[in-house]
mmCIF file of C-alpha atoms in Angstrom:
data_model
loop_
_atom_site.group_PDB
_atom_site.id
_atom_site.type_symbol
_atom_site.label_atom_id
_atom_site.label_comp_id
_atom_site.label_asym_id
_atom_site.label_seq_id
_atom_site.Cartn_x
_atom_site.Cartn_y
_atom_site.Cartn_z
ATOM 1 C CA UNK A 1 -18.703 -0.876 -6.434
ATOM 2 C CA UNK A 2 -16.170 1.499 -6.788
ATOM 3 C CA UNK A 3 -12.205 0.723 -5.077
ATOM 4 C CA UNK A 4 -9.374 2.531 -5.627
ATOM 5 C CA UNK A 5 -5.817 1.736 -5.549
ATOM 6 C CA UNK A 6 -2.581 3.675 -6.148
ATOM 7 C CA UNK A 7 -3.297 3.378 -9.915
ATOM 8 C CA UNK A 8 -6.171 1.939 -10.312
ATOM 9 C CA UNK A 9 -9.982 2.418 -10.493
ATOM 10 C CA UNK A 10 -12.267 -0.452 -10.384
ATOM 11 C CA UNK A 11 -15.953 0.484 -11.263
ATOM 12 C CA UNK A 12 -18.576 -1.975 -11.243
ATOM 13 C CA UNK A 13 -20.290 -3.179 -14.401
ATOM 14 C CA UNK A 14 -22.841 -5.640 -13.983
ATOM 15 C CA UNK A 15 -24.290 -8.354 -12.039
ATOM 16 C CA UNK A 16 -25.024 -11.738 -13.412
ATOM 17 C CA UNK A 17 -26.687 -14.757 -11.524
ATOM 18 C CA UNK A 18 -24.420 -17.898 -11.661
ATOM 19 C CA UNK A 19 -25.653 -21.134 -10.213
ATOM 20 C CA UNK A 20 -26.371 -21.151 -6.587
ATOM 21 C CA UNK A 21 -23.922 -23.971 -5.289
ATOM 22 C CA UNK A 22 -21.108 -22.099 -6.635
ATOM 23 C CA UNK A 23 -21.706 -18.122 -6.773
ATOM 24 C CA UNK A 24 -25.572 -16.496 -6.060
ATOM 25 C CA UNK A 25 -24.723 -13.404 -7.639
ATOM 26 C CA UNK A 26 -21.214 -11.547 -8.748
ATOM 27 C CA UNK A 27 -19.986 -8.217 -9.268
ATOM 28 C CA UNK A 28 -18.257 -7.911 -12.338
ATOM 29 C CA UNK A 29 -16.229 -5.091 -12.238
ATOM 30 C CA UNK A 30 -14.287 -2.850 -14.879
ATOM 31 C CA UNK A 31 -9.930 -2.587 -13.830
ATOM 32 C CA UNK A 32 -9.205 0.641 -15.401
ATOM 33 C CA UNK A 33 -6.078 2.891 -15.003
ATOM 34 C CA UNK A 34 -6.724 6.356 -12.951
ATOM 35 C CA UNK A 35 -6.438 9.097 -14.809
ATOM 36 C CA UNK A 36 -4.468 11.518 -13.024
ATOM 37 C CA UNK A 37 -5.641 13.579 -10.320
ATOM 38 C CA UNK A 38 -9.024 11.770 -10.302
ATOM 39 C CA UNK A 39 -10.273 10.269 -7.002
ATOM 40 C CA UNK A 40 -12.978 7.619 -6.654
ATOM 41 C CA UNK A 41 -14.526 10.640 -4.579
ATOM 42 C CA UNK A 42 -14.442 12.681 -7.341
ATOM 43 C CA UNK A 43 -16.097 9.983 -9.626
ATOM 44 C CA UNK A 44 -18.671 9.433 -7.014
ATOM 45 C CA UNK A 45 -19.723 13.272 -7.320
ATOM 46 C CA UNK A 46 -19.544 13.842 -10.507
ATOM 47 C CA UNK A 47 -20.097 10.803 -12.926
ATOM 48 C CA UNK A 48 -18.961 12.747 -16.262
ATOM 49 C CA UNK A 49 -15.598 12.191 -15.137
ATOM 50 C CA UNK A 50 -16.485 8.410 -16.130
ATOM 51 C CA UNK A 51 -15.412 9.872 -19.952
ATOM 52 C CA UNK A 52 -11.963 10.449 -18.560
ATOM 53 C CA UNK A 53 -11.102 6.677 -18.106
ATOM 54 C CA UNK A 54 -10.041 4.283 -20.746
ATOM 55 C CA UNK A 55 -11.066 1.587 -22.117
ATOM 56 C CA UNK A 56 -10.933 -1.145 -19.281
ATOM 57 C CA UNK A 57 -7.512 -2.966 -19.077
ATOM 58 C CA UNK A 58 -9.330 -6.126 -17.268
ATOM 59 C CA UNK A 59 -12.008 -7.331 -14.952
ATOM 60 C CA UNK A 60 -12.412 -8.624 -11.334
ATOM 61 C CA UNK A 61 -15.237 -10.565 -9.893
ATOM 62 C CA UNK A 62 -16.571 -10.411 -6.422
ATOM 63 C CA UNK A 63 -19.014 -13.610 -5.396
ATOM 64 C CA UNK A 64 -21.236 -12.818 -2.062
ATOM 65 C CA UNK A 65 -19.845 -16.437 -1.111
ATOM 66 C CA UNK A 66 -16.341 -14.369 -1.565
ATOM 67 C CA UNK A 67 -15.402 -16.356 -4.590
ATOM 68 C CA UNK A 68 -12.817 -13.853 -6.561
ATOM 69 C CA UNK A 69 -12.276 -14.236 -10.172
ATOM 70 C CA UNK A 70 -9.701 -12.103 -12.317
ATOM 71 C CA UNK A 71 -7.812 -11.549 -15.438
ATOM 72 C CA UNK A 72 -5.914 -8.521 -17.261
ATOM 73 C CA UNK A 73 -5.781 -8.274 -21.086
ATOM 74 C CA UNK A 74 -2.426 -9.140 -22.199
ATOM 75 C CA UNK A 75 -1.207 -6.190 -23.247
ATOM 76 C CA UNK A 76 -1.577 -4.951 -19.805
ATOM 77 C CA UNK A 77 -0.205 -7.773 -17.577
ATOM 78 C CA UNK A 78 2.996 -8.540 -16.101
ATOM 79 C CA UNK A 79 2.807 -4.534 -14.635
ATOM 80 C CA UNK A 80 1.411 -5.581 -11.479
ATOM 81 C CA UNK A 81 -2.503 -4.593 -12.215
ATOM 82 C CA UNK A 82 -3.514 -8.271 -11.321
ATOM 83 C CA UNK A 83 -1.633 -7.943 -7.896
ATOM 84 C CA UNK A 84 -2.955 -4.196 -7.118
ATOM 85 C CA UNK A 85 -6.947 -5.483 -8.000
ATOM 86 C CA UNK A 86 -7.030 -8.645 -5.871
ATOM 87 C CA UNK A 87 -5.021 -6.799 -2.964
ATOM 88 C CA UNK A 88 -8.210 -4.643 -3.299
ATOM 89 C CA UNK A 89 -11.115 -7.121 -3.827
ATOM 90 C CA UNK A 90 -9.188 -9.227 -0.724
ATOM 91 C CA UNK A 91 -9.723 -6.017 1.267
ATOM 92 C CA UNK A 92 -13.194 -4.505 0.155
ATOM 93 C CA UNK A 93 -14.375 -9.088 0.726
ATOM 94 C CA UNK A 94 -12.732 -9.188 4.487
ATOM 95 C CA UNK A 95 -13.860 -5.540 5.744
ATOM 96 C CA UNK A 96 -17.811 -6.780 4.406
ATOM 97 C CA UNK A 97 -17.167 -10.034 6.356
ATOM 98 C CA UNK A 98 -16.599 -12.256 3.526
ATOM 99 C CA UNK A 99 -13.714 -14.633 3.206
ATOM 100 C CA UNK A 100 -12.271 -14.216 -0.069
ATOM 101 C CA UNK A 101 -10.867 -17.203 -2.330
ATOM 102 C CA UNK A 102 -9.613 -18.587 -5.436
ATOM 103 C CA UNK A 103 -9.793 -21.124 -7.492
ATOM 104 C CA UNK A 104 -6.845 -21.054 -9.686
ATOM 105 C CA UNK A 105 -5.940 -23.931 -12.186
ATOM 106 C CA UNK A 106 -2.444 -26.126 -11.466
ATOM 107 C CA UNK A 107 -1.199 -24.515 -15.040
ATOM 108 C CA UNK A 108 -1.935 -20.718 -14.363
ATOM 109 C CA UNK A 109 1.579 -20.174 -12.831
ATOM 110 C CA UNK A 110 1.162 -16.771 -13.504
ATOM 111 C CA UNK A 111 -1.890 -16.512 -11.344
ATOM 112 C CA UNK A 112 -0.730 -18.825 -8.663
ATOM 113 C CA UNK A 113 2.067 -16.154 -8.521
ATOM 114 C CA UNK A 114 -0.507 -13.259 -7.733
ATOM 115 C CA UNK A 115 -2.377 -15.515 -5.111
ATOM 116 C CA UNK A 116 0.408 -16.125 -3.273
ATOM 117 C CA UNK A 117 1.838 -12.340 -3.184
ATOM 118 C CA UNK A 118 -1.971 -11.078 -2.230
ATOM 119 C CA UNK A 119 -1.096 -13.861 1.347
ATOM 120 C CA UNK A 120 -2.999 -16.642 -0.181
ATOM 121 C CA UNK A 121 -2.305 -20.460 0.365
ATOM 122 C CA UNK A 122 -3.072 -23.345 -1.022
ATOM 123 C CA UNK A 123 -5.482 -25.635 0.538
ATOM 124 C CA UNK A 124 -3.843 -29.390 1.055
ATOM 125 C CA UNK A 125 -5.876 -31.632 -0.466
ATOM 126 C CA UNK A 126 -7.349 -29.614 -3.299
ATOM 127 C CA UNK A 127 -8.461 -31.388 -6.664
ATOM 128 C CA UNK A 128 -6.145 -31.753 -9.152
ATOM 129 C CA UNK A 129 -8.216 -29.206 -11.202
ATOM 130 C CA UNK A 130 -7.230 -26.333 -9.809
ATOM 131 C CA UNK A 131 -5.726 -24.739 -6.907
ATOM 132 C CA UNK A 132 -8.244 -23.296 -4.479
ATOM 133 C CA UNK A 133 -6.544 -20.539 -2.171
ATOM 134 C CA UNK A 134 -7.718 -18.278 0.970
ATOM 135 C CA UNK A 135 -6.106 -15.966 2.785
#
């Protein structure tokens, strides 16, 4: 998979079975900031323009049941990364007809933050364990 957002490019990096009652298979994908003047169009074409990314600043899962998982290294959060990747995951999930969701846990205000700016909401009557959100 490869999404693009104003500043960021999100290239997939492998796929890993999980069990079957909570994700079949998901996508887990590289965050990385664009280099300038470098579409995802342009990476498409021409994959030697891979060397002109950095190391990844995070990751962002994408289950085919639309389960979305996410996190950005520390020295990279509180810039708005999280935010920009799930805005795109949330997209890329609903135009494939998937409902995307999250399980977030009650302590991750952080995280609960980024849910609710991407339009998620809380379930009522979610487990104490975490915070399960859809759009």
């Amino acid at each position: 998979m490869l999404l693009e957002t104003n500043r960021l490019v999100i290239l997939t990096v492998a796929e890993q079975e999980f069990d079957e009652d909570v994700r079949t298979i998901v996508c887990i994908n590289g965050i990385f900031l664009k280099p300038d003047g470098i579409t995802v169009e342009q990476l498409e074409r021409n994959p030697s323009l891979l060397s002109k990314l950095d190391s990844p600043i995070g990751q962002i899962s994408l289950g085919r049941n639309g389960w979305i998982d996410y996190l950005i290294l520390p020295e990279h959060q509180r810039n708005g990364y999280a935010t920009e990747a799930l805005e795109a995951a949330k997209k890329f999930a609903i135009e494939n007809h998937v409902e995307p969701f999250l399980a977030i846990d009650n302590e991750n205000i952080a995280s609960i933050a980024v849910a609710k700016k991407c339009g998620f909401k809380r379930i009522a009557g979610s487990d104490t364990q975490g915070r399960y959100y859809v759009v």
